[in-house]
Amino acid sequence: VAEHVPTAHWPSYVRVNTLLCSLADAAADAAKRYGADKVALHPVVDDLLVLHPECAKTLFQWERVKEGGCVIQDLSSCLTAVALAGGAGDRWWAPPPETPRKKKGRKKASPDPAPGAPAASPAPQFLDACAAPGNKTSHLAAIVNAPGAPRNLVLGLDRAEARVKILRKRTALLAPGGEVEALHADYLNADPADEMYKDLKGILLDPSCSGSGIVSQPDRVTDAEEEKDEAQRLAHLSSFQLLALLHAMSFPQVARVAYSTCSVNDEENEAVVGKALEEANGKIEAEGERWELVRPRSLDGWARRGRAVGGLTEEQAGCLCRCDPFEGDETNGFFVAYFQRVKAGGRAGG
Ligand code: SAM
């Protein structure tokens, strides 16, 4: 029997799409529209506004939302892109800032690219493997194309044609400068050796899951037969999730992977992570490399952590982030794991 979780008192979450609008402008506009006492900045996710629950009724009519400068996006769903791309806290994908040299006549630094300028390379730097409808894709694109950062192209794949149409529509609204490319394709067929993936640095993987963390839908009572089907469905989903995660880890040029689900089941979360680490490391350790779970520095302030199950240690579980509405979190249930490829024997950073 699904537990009933009342959600009417939850705040409304609005992600500021920094490709189109600054956090300061969006916050000021929200305060003008709803009153300053109804708007706050989220303490961990640095591009997220937290609005009083009564704002929910009229959010869809807000011009900023209609024009794509703001996105109605649950807090939980914002964690994956922040874990992978580091929010403002860890821009691992950006070249280090040039150290000022005292000598006269040094080469002039190239200016920051203008908004909407084409990416330096048409090959994507990031892949959102299961992208539609594209909230996380555009979030990732906004972080890795922050003002002053080099241009980074995010490729979003989805195997469901109808959902790719939605992804393209959302992309046109939210990333009109060409920061995202959407393709109808099965990610499991993406070949790591393909020229188009030569510049890939990071993969965001948010595959199909049971959705057991989503409590905004009416609860449902299951009978014993349905529960048996449910167990089979879960086994099927977790084997797909493992396959998808192992595929991400098989791209030799990829340094970081973020894996997430909107499920609260260990089978789709820690168990998948534990098996993926064991299997992937069994293959690449011979080449002097290994994948490690890393605690995302940008989510250091996140309180709810993973579970030491599925072969994971307490230390590894502490790297994971969870959201649990059944335990009082005012957001849907969610799970995020962030991996870094390191030299075997080396230490992963944050
Ligand atoms: N990340 C999305 C977002 O935040 O807007 C939600 C993704 S949804 C949980 C999972 C998506 O994975 C579905 O759209 C589904 O069609 C897609 N999918 C499942 N298997 C896939 C595969 N093998 N290749 C590409 N997409 C796949």
mmCIF file of C-alpha atoms and ligand atoms in Angstrom:
data_model
loop_
_atom_site.group_PDB
_atom_site.id
_atom_site.type_symbol
_atom_site.label_atom_id
_atom_site.label_comp_id
_atom_site.label_asym_id
_atom_site.label_seq_id
_atom_site.Cartn_x
_atom_site.Cartn_y
_atom_site.Cartn_z
ATOM 1 C CA VAL A 1 0.000 0.000 0.000
ATOM 2 C CA ALA A 2 1.561 3.256 -1.105
ATOM 3 C CA GLU A 3 2.023 5.760 1.676
ATOM 4 C CA HIS A 4 0.066 8.988 1.343
ATOM 5 C CA VAL A 5 2.268 12.064 1.360
ATOM 6 C CA PRO A 6 0.461 15.414 1.461
ATOM 7 C CA THR A 7 2.189 17.856 -0.883
ATOM 8 C CA ALA A 8 -0.049 20.955 -0.808
ATOM 9 C CA HIS A 9 2.227 22.667 1.726
ATOM 10 C CA TRP A 10 5.362 22.087 -0.365
ATOM 11 C CA PRO A 11 7.038 25.158 -1.801
ATOM 12 C CA SER A 12 7.097 25.727 -5.562
ATOM 13 C CA TYR A 13 10.523 25.365 -7.101
ATOM 14 C CA VAL A 14 11.575 27.499 -10.044
ATOM 15 C CA ARG A 15 14.939 27.006 -11.713
ATOM 16 C CA VAL A 16 16.398 30.128 -13.241
ATOM 17 C CA ASN A 17 17.523 29.356 -16.774
ATOM 18 C CA THR A 18 20.787 31.275 -16.707
ATOM 19 C CA LEU A 19 21.110 30.922 -20.481
ATOM 20 C CA LEU A 20 18.319 33.493 -20.758
ATOM 21 C CA CYS A 21 18.034 35.293 -17.450
ATOM 22 C CA SER A 22 20.210 36.111 -14.423
ATOM 23 C CA LEU A 23 19.411 34.805 -10.961
ATOM 24 C CA ALA A 24 19.268 38.367 -9.613
ATOM 25 C CA ASP A 25 16.782 39.512 -12.275
ATOM 26 C CA ALA A 26 14.556 36.456 -11.832
ATOM 27 C CA ALA A 27 14.578 36.771 -8.028
ATOM 28 C CA ALA A 28 13.773 40.489 -8.191
ATOM 29 C CA ASP A 29 10.972 39.849 -10.670
ATOM 30 C CA ALA A 30 9.521 37.045 -8.526
ATOM 31 C CA ALA A 31 9.659 39.281 -5.432
ATOM 32 C CA LYS A 32 7.814 42.024 -7.332
ATOM 33 C CA ARG A 33 5.178 39.570 -8.530
ATOM 34 C CA TYR A 34 4.633 37.559 -5.354
ATOM 35 C CA GLY A 35 6.091 39.695 -2.545
ATOM 36 C CA ALA A 36 9.653 39.534 -1.180
ATOM 37 C CA ASP A 37 8.516 37.414 1.790
ATOM 38 C CA LYS A 38 7.315 34.698 -0.612
ATOM 39 C CA VAL A 39 10.613 34.213 -2.475
ATOM 40 C CA ALA A 40 13.910 32.731 -1.286
ATOM 41 C CA LEU A 41 17.092 31.373 -2.846
ATOM 42 C CA HIS A 42 17.692 27.663 -2.324
ATOM 43 C CA PRO A 43 20.583 27.159 0.125
ATOM 44 C CA VAL A 44 22.256 24.368 -1.900
ATOM 45 C CA VAL A 45 21.127 24.560 -5.541
ATOM 46 C CA ASP A 46 22.429 27.955 -6.534
ATOM 47 C CA ASP A 47 20.153 28.625 -9.522
ATOM 48 C CA LEU A 48 16.894 27.646 -7.794
ATOM 49 C CA LEU A 49 14.166 29.909 -6.377
ATOM 50 C CA VAL A 50 11.934 28.585 -3.593
ATOM 51 C CA LEU A 51 8.473 30.131 -3.694
ATOM 52 C CA HIS A 52 5.642 30.076 -1.174
ATOM 53 C CA PRO A 53 3.131 27.241 -1.951
ATOM 54 C CA GLU A 54 0.394 29.732 -2.814
ATOM 55 C CA CYS A 55 2.438 30.937 -5.832
ATOM 56 C CA ALA A 56 1.884 27.567 -7.572
ATOM 57 C CA LYS A 57 -1.559 28.560 -8.909
ATOM 58 C CA THR A 58 -0.258 31.355 -11.122
ATOM 59 C CA LEU A 59 3.294 30.283 -11.932
ATOM 60 C CA PHE A 60 2.335 29.106 -15.414
ATOM 61 C CA GLN A 61 1.135 32.601 -16.267
ATOM 62 C CA TRP A 62 4.399 34.274 -15.239
ATOM 63 C CA GLU A 63 6.070 35.777 -18.326
ATOM 64 C CA ARG A 64 9.493 34.506 -17.225
ATOM 65 C CA VAL A 65 8.140 30.934 -17.259
ATOM 66 C CA LYS A 66 6.338 31.370 -20.571
ATOM 67 C CA GLU A 67 9.484 32.825 -22.179
ATOM 68 C CA GLY A 68 11.853 30.183 -20.786
ATOM 69 C CA GLY A 69 13.880 32.404 -18.429
ATOM 70 C CA CYS A 70 12.465 30.378 -15.538
ATOM 71 C CA VAL A 71 11.571 26.683 -15.469
ATOM 72 C CA ILE A 72 9.116 25.046 -13.081
ATOM 73 C CA GLN A 73 11.313 22.152 -11.991
ATOM 74 C CA ASP A 74 11.203 20.087 -8.830
ATOM 75 C CA LEU A 75 14.145 20.523 -6.460
ATOM 76 C CA SER A 76 15.042 16.825 -6.676
ATOM 77 C CA SER A 77 15.305 16.987 -10.465
ATOM 78 C CA CYS A 78 17.876 19.792 -10.248
ATOM 79 C CA LEU A 79 20.428 17.688 -8.382
ATOM 80 C CA THR A 80 21.753 15.635 -11.321
ATOM 81 C CA ALA A 81 23.100 18.467 -13.471
ATOM 82 C CA VAL A 82 24.520 20.216 -10.395
ATOM 83 C CA ALA A 83 26.271 17.005 -9.315
ATOM 84 C CA LEU A 84 27.773 16.498 -12.775
ATOM 85 C CA ALA A 85 28.697 20.041 -13.733
ATOM 86 C CA GLY A 86 29.350 21.362 -10.251
ATOM 87 C CA GLY A 87 27.027 24.384 -10.147
ATOM 88 C CA ALA A 88 29.177 27.391 -9.319
ATOM 89 C CA GLY A 89 31.252 25.247 -6.950
ATOM 90 C CA ASP A 90 33.330 22.996 -9.198
ATOM 91 C CA ARG A 91 33.839 23.888 -12.837
ATOM 92 C CA TRP A 92 36.088 20.887 -13.540
ATOM 93 C CA TRP A 93 35.202 21.098 -17.252
ATOM 94 C CA ALA A 94 36.497 24.651 -17.702
ATOM 95 C CA PRO A 95 40.162 25.309 -18.469
ATOM 96 C CA PRO A 96 41.980 26.856 -15.498
ATOM 97 C CA PRO A 97 41.983 30.675 -15.601
ATOM 98 C CA GLU A 98 45.052 32.096 -17.284
ATOM 99 C CA THR A 99 47.685 33.074 -14.694
ATOM 100 C CA PRO A 100 48.495 36.766 -15.158
ATOM 101 C CA ARG A 101 52.038 37.248 -16.373
ATOM 102 C CA LYS A 102 54.023 40.389 -15.629
ATOM 103 C CA LYS A 103 55.970 40.473 -18.901
ATOM 104 C CA LYS A 104 54.900 43.092 -21.411
ATOM 105 C CA GLY A 105 53.660 42.166 -24.851
ATOM 106 C CA ARG A 106 52.012 38.881 -23.882
ATOM 107 C CA LYS A 107 49.438 37.395 -26.217
ATOM 108 C CA LYS A 108 45.997 38.910 -25.723
ATOM 109 C CA ALA A 109 43.529 36.452 -24.171
ATOM 110 C CA SER A 110 40.730 35.563 -26.586
ATOM 111 C CA PRO A 111 37.473 37.287 -25.623
ATOM 112 C CA ASP A 112 34.595 35.314 -24.111
ATOM 113 C CA PRO A 113 32.349 33.954 -26.836
ATOM 114 C CA ALA A 114 29.248 36.012 -27.529
ATOM 115 C CA PRO A 115 25.937 34.451 -26.457
ATOM 116 C CA GLY A 116 24.707 32.215 -29.240
ATOM 117 C CA ALA A 117 28.169 31.877 -30.829
ATOM 118 C CA PRO A 118 28.811 28.444 -32.330
ATOM 119 C CA ALA A 119 30.671 25.938 -30.143
ATOM 120 C CA ALA A 120 34.408 25.652 -30.800
ATOM 121 C CA SER A 121 33.829 22.087 -31.941
ATOM 122 C CA PRO A 122 30.607 20.659 -33.381
ATOM 123 C CA ALA A 123 31.263 17.500 -31.363
ATOM 124 C CA PRO A 124 29.459 17.599 -28.004
ATOM 125 C CA GLN A 125 31.349 17.887 -24.715
ATOM 126 C CA PHE A 126 28.411 16.464 -22.705
ATOM 127 C CA LEU A 127 25.862 13.749 -23.336
ATOM 128 C CA ASP A 128 22.432 13.516 -21.730
ATOM 129 C CA ALA A 129 21.807 9.874 -22.555
ATOM 130 C CA CYS A 130 18.070 9.618 -21.740
ATOM 131 C CA ALA A 131 17.103 13.225 -22.179
ATOM 132 C CA ALA A 132 13.415 13.806 -22.905
ATOM 133 C CA PRO A 133 11.557 15.947 -21.986
ATOM 134 C CA GLY A 134 14.810 17.763 -21.331
ATOM 135 C CA ASN A 135 14.692 19.594 -18.015
ATOM 136 C CA LYS A 136 18.060 18.219 -16.956
ATOM 137 C CA THR A 137 19.497 18.703 -20.458
ATOM 138 C CA SER A 138 18.812 22.430 -20.454
ATOM 139 C CA HIS A 139 19.934 22.715 -16.829
ATOM 140 C CA LEU A 140 23.265 21.078 -17.697
ATOM 141 C CA ALA A 141 23.616 23.323 -20.770
ATOM 142 C CA ALA A 142 23.008 26.404 -18.617
ATOM 143 C CA ILE A 143 25.702 25.443 -16.096
ATOM 144 C CA VAL A 144 28.381 24.521 -18.635
ATOM 145 C CA ASN A 145 27.690 27.610 -20.744
ATOM 146 C CA ALA A 146 27.770 30.037 -17.819
ATOM 147 C CA PRO A 147 28.916 33.573 -18.651
ATOM 148 C CA GLY A 148 32.679 33.564 -19.065
ATOM 149 C CA ALA A 149 32.869 29.792 -19.625
ATOM 150 C CA PRO A 150 33.937 28.316 -22.962
ATOM 151 C CA ARG A 151 31.079 27.078 -25.108
ATOM 152 C CA ASN A 152 30.046 23.492 -24.398
ATOM 153 C CA LEU A 153 27.579 21.565 -26.512
ATOM 154 C CA VAL A 154 25.198 19.146 -24.793
ATOM 155 C CA LEU A 155 23.802 16.314 -26.899
ATOM 156 C CA GLY A 156 20.450 14.939 -25.712
ATOM 157 C CA LEU A 157 19.410 11.482 -26.912
ATOM 158 C CA ASP A 158 16.098 9.747 -26.456
ATOM 159 C CA ARG A 159 14.768 6.585 -28.052
ATOM 160 C CA ALA A 160 11.083 7.583 -27.869
ATOM 161 C CA GLU A 161 10.240 9.595 -30.977
ATOM 162 C CA ALA A 162 7.251 11.394 -29.473
ATOM 163 C CA ARG A 163 9.334 12.447 -26.487
ATOM 164 C CA VAL A 164 12.146 13.722 -28.748
ATOM 165 C CA LYS A 165 9.590 16.124 -30.274
ATOM 166 C CA ILE A 166 8.954 17.524 -26.782
ATOM 167 C CA LEU A 167 12.699 17.653 -26.132
ATOM 168 C CA ARG A 168 13.213 19.680 -29.338
ATOM 169 C CA LYS A 169 10.377 22.058 -28.434
ATOM 170 C CA ARG A 170 11.790 22.579 -24.925
ATOM 171 C CA THR A 171 15.293 23.026 -26.383
ATOM 172 C CA ALA A 172 14.084 25.710 -28.800
ATOM 173 C CA LEU A 173 12.582 27.619 -25.881
ATOM 174 C CA LEU A 174 15.236 27.038 -23.211
ATOM 175 C CA ALA A 175 18.501 26.862 -25.181
ATOM 176 C CA PRO A 176 17.903 28.976 -28.300
ATOM 177 C CA GLY A 177 21.608 29.723 -28.702
ATOM 178 C CA GLY A 178 22.359 26.193 -29.922
ATOM 179 C CA GLU A 179 23.770 24.933 -26.600
ATOM 180 C CA VAL A 180 21.739 21.707 -26.920
ATOM 181 C CA GLU A 181 21.302 19.324 -29.817
ATOM 182 C CA ALA A 182 18.504 16.745 -29.606
ATOM 183 C CA LEU A 183 18.638 13.427 -31.447
ATOM 184 C CA HIS A 184 16.221 10.525 -31.752
ATOM 185 C CA ALA A 185 18.501 7.580 -30.964
ATOM 186 C CA ASP A 186 18.959 4.603 -28.701
ATOM 187 C CA TYR A 187 21.810 5.501 -26.367
ATOM 188 C CA LEU A 188 22.734 1.844 -25.869
ATOM 189 C CA ASN A 189 23.754 1.844 -29.549
ATOM 190 C CA ALA A 190 25.968 4.933 -29.169
ATOM 191 C CA ASP A 191 29.482 3.824 -30.110
ATOM 192 C CA PRO A 192 32.197 5.311 -27.846
ATOM 193 C CA ALA A 193 34.619 5.116 -30.794
ATOM 194 C CA ASP A 194 32.350 7.223 -33.038
ATOM 195 C CA GLU A 195 34.017 10.499 -34.151
ATOM 196 C CA MET A 196 31.025 12.458 -32.854
ATOM 197 C CA TYR A 197 31.890 11.464 -29.273
ATOM 198 C CA LYS A 198 35.591 12.348 -29.483
ATOM 199 C CA ASP A 199 35.292 15.462 -27.249
ATOM 200 C CA LEU A 200 32.908 13.970 -24.686
ATOM 201 C CA LYS A 201 33.840 14.793 -21.076
ATOM 202 C CA GLY A 202 30.743 13.991 -19.041
ATOM 203 C CA ILE A 203 27.585 11.889 -19.248
ATOM 204 C CA LEU A 204 24.303 12.594 -17.469
ATOM 205 C CA LEU A 205 22.301 9.392 -17.175
ATOM 206 C CA ASP A 206 18.720 9.640 -15.899
ATOM 207 C CA PRO A 207 17.212 6.422 -17.288
ATOM 208 C CA SER A 208 13.674 5.098 -17.140
ATOM 209 C CA CYS A 209 12.846 4.011 -13.585
ATOM 210 C CA SER A 210 9.886 2.917 -11.477
ATOM 211 C CA GLY A 211 9.126 6.511 -10.438
ATOM 212 C CA SER A 212 8.471 5.250 -6.912
ATOM 213 C CA GLY A 213 9.685 8.555 -5.476
ATOM 214 C CA ILE A 214 7.082 10.638 -7.290
ATOM 215 C CA VAL A 215 4.385 11.424 -4.774
ATOM 216 C CA SER A 216 2.620 14.205 -6.620
ATOM 217 C CA GLN A 217 0.373 11.566 -8.254
ATOM 218 C CA PRO A 218 -2.590 10.035 -6.351
ATOM 219 C CA ASP A 219 -1.620 6.990 -4.329
ATOM 220 C CA ARG A 220 -2.565 3.569 -5.498
ATOM 221 C CA VAL A 221 -3.421 0.396 -3.624
ATOM 222 C CA THR A 222 -1.742 -2.717 -5.031
ATOM 223 C CA ASP A 223 -2.933 -6.280 -4.589
ATOM 224 C CA ALA A 224 -0.656 -9.310 -4.214
ATOM 225 C CA GLU A 225 -0.725 -10.119 -7.968
ATOM 226 C CA GLU A 226 0.242 -6.592 -8.896
ATOM 227 C CA GLU A 227 3.024 -6.682 -6.346
ATOM 228 C CA LYS A 228 4.419 -9.792 -8.021
ATOM 229 C CA ASP A 229 4.345 -7.961 -11.379
ATOM 230 C CA GLU A 230 5.930 -5.005 -9.653
ATOM 231 C CA ALA A 231 8.851 -7.171 -8.500
ATOM 232 C CA GLN A 232 9.394 -8.382 -12.082
ATOM 233 C CA ARG A 233 9.180 -4.831 -13.412
ATOM 234 C CA LEU A 234 11.743 -3.692 -10.863
ATOM 235 C CA ALA A 235 14.134 -6.502 -11.819
ATOM 236 C CA HIS A 236 13.731 -5.574 -15.504
ATOM 237 C CA LEU A 237 14.301 -1.873 -14.805
ATOM 238 C CA SER A 238 17.355 -2.401 -12.650
ATOM 239 C CA SER A 239 19.024 -4.619 -15.251
ATOM 240 C CA PHE A 240 18.429 -1.923 -17.902
ATOM 241 C CA GLN A 241 19.770 0.755 -15.522
ATOM 242 C CA LEU A 242 22.920 -1.296 -14.887
ATOM 243 C CA LEU A 243 23.462 -1.810 -18.619
ATOM 244 C CA ALA A 244 23.020 1.913 -19.240
ATOM 245 C CA LEU A 245 25.438 2.887 -16.449
ATOM 246 C CA LEU A 246 28.066 0.387 -17.606
ATOM 247 C CA HIS A 247 27.724 1.787 -21.114
ATOM 248 C CA ALA A 248 28.435 5.314 -19.809
ATOM 249 C CA MET A 249 31.501 4.005 -17.977
ATOM 250 C CA SER A 250 32.742 2.338 -21.169
ATOM 251 C CA PHE A 251 33.459 5.668 -22.946
ATOM 252 C CA PRO A 252 37.241 5.932 -22.401
ATOM 253 C CA GLN A 253 37.243 9.700 -23.053
ATOM 254 C CA VAL A 254 34.599 10.414 -20.379
ATOM 255 C CA ALA A 255 35.920 11.587 -17.007
ATOM 256 C CA ARG A 256 32.672 11.995 -15.034
ATOM 257 C CA VAL A 257 29.246 10.394 -14.978
ATOM 258 C CA ALA A 258 26.145 11.345 -12.976
ATOM 259 C CA TYR A 259 23.456 8.684 -12.568
ATOM 260 C CA SER A 260 20.010 9.492 -11.174
ATOM 261 C CA THR A 261 16.538 8.039 -10.726
ATOM 262 C CA CYS A 262 13.265 9.317 -9.296
ATOM 263 C CA SER A 263 12.970 6.038 -7.420
ATOM 264 C CA VAL A 264 13.382 5.381 -3.705
ATOM 265 C CA ASN A 265 14.132 1.664 -4.207
ATOM 266 C CA ASP A 266 17.609 0.418 -3.297
ATOM 267 C CA GLU A 267 17.402 -2.018 -6.258
ATOM 268 C CA GLU A 268 17.422 0.864 -8.756
ATOM 269 C CA ASN A 269 19.887 2.969 -6.813
ATOM 270 C CA GLU A 270 22.684 1.728 -4.516
ATOM 271 C CA ALA A 271 22.429 -1.842 -5.878
ATOM 272 C CA VAL A 272 22.928 -0.607 -9.469
ATOM 273 C CA VAL A 273 25.841 1.594 -8.383
ATOM 274 C CA GLY A 274 27.526 -1.244 -6.454
ATOM 275 C CA LYS A 275 27.251 -3.687 -9.367
ATOM 276 C CA ALA A 276 28.402 -1.085 -11.926
ATOM 277 C CA LEU A 277 31.525 -0.244 -9.911
ATOM 278 C CA GLU A 278 32.407 -3.891 -9.513
ATOM 279 C CA GLU A 279 31.880 -4.746 -13.182
ATOM 280 C CA ALA A 280 33.370 -1.625 -14.747
ATOM 281 C CA ASN A 281 36.434 -1.685 -12.517
ATOM 282 C CA GLY A 282 36.977 -5.370 -13.202
ATOM 283 C CA LYS A 283 37.419 -4.382 -16.866
ATOM 284 C CA ILE A 284 39.418 -1.137 -16.672
ATOM 285 C CA GLU A 285 41.695 -1.741 -13.702
ATOM 286 C CA ALA A 286 44.013 -3.728 -15.965
ATOM 287 C CA GLU A 287 44.443 -0.473 -17.944
ATOM 288 C CA GLY A 288 45.508 1.395 -14.788
ATOM 289 C CA GLU A 289 42.208 3.222 -14.256
ATOM 290 C CA ARG A 290 39.155 2.877 -12.053
ATOM 291 C CA TRP A 291 35.796 4.544 -11.453
ATOM 292 C CA GLU A 292 35.160 5.973 -7.993
ATOM 293 C CA LEU A 293 32.124 7.409 -6.329
ATOM 294 C CA VAL A 294 32.753 11.047 -5.447
ATOM 295 C CA ARG A 295 30.861 13.347 -3.099
ATOM 296 C CA PRO A 296 29.902 16.275 -5.369
ATOM 297 C CA ARG A 297 31.462 19.393 -3.862
ATOM 298 C CA SER A 298 28.561 21.455 -5.170
ATOM 299 C CA LEU A 299 26.118 19.347 -3.122
ATOM 300 C CA ASP A 300 28.175 19.298 0.061
ATOM 301 C CA GLY A 301 25.335 20.998 1.939
ATOM 302 C CA TRP A 302 22.846 18.263 0.976
ATOM 303 C CA ALA A 303 21.868 16.430 4.178
ATOM 304 C CA ARG A 304 20.219 13.188 3.041
ATOM 305 C CA ARG A 305 22.777 10.668 1.858
ATOM 306 C CA GLY A 306 22.680 7.183 0.378
ATOM 307 C CA ARG A 307 22.523 3.790 2.064
ATOM 308 C CA ALA A 308 25.375 1.389 2.725
ATOM 309 C CA VAL A 309 23.666 -1.454 0.851
ATOM 310 C CA GLY A 310 24.372 -3.296 -2.418
ATOM 311 C CA GLY A 311 28.020 -3.751 -1.432
ATOM 312 C CA LEU A 312 28.652 -0.044 -0.783
ATOM 313 C CA THR A 313 30.623 1.111 2.262
ATOM 314 C CA GLU A 314 29.440 3.868 4.623
ATOM 315 C CA GLU A 315 32.002 6.173 3.006
ATOM 316 C CA GLN A 316 30.639 5.447 -0.486
ATOM 317 C CA ALA A 317 27.054 5.892 0.731
ATOM 318 C CA GLY A 318 28.069 9.322 2.038
ATOM 319 C CA CYS A 319 28.960 10.339 -1.536
ATOM 320 C CA LEU A 320 25.392 9.697 -2.729
ATOM 321 C CA CYS A 321 22.436 12.090 -2.452
ATOM 322 C CA ARG A 322 18.885 11.021 -1.799
ATOM 323 C CA CYS A 323 15.554 12.843 -1.461
ATOM 324 C CA ASP A 324 12.793 11.145 0.489
ATOM 325 C CA PRO A 325 9.302 12.630 0.716
ATOM 326 C CA PHE A 326 8.308 9.695 2.948
ATOM 327 C CA GLU A 327 10.843 11.034 5.462
ATOM 328 C CA GLY A 328 9.646 14.624 5.239
ATOM 329 C CA ASP A 329 11.690 16.088 2.356
ATOM 330 C CA GLU A 330 9.509 18.617 0.531
ATOM 331 C CA THR A 331 10.376 17.268 -2.914
ATOM 332 C CA ASN A 332 9.899 14.035 -4.866
ATOM 333 C CA GLY A 333 11.975 10.970 -4.018
ATOM 334 C CA PHE A 334 15.272 10.956 -5.894
ATOM 335 C CA PHE A 335 18.741 9.439 -6.020
ATOM 336 C CA VAL A 336 22.010 10.760 -7.480
ATOM 337 C CA ALA A 337 25.415 9.118 -7.797
ATOM 338 C CA TYR A 338 28.430 10.924 -9.216
ATOM 339 C CA PHE A 339 31.440 9.018 -10.544
ATOM 340 C CA GLN A 340 34.918 10.060 -11.505
ATOM 341 C CA ARG A 341 37.467 8.110 -13.558
ATOM 342 C CA VAL A 342 40.800 8.073 -11.737
ATOM 343 C CA LYS A 343 44.208 6.502 -12.214
ATOM 344 C CA ALA A 344 44.200 3.232 -10.268
ATOM 345 C CA GLY A 345 45.831 3.901 -6.917
ATOM 346 C CA GLY A 346 45.029 7.652 -7.253
ATOM 347 C CA ARG A 347 42.442 9.595 -5.261
ATOM 348 C CA ALA A 348 39.301 11.155 -6.722
ATOM 349 C CA GLY A 349 38.739 14.822 -5.918
ATOM 350 C CA GLY A 350 35.325 16.470 -5.234
HETATM 351 N N1 SAM B 1 16.080 13.331 -17.902
HETATM 352 C C1 SAM B 1 14.715 13.640 -18.305
HETATM 353 C C2 SAM B 1 14.314 14.974 -17.725
HETATM 354 O O1 SAM B 1 14.751 15.308 -16.623
HETATM 355 O O2 SAM B 1 13.566 15.716 -18.369
HETATM 356 C C3 SAM B 1 13.791 12.521 -17.911
HETATM 357 C C4 SAM B 1 14.231 11.190 -18.469
HETATM 358 S S1 SAM B 1 13.074 9.887 -18.235
HETATM 359 C C5 SAM B 1 13.313 9.461 -16.579
HETATM 360 C C6 SAM B 1 13.833 8.565 -19.068
HETATM 361 C C7 SAM B 1 13.900 8.727 -20.578
HETATM 362 O O3 SAM B 1 14.794 7.729 -21.071
HETATM 363 C C8 SAM B 1 12.596 8.492 -21.330
HETATM 364 O O4 SAM B 1 12.300 9.621 -22.093
HETATM 365 C C9 SAM B 1 12.881 7.291 -22.241
HETATM 366 O O5 SAM B 1 12.265 7.388 -23.505
HETATM 367 C C10 SAM B 1 14.382 7.378 -22.366
HETATM 368 N N2 SAM B 1 15.082 6.114 -22.702
HETATM 369 C C11 SAM B 1 14.896 4.878 -22.178
HETATM 370 N N3 SAM B 1 15.769 4.004 -22.726
HETATM 371 C C12 SAM B 1 16.526 4.697 -23.593
HETATM 372 C C13 SAM B 1 17.603 4.352 -24.473
HETATM 373 N N4 SAM B 1 18.054 3.087 -24.564
HETATM 374 N N5 SAM B 1 18.156 5.324 -25.233
HETATM 375 C C14 SAM B 1 17.708 6.601 -25.166
HETATM 376 N N6 SAM B 1 16.680 6.975 -24.370
HETATM 377 C C15 SAM B 1 16.102 6.050 -23.592
#
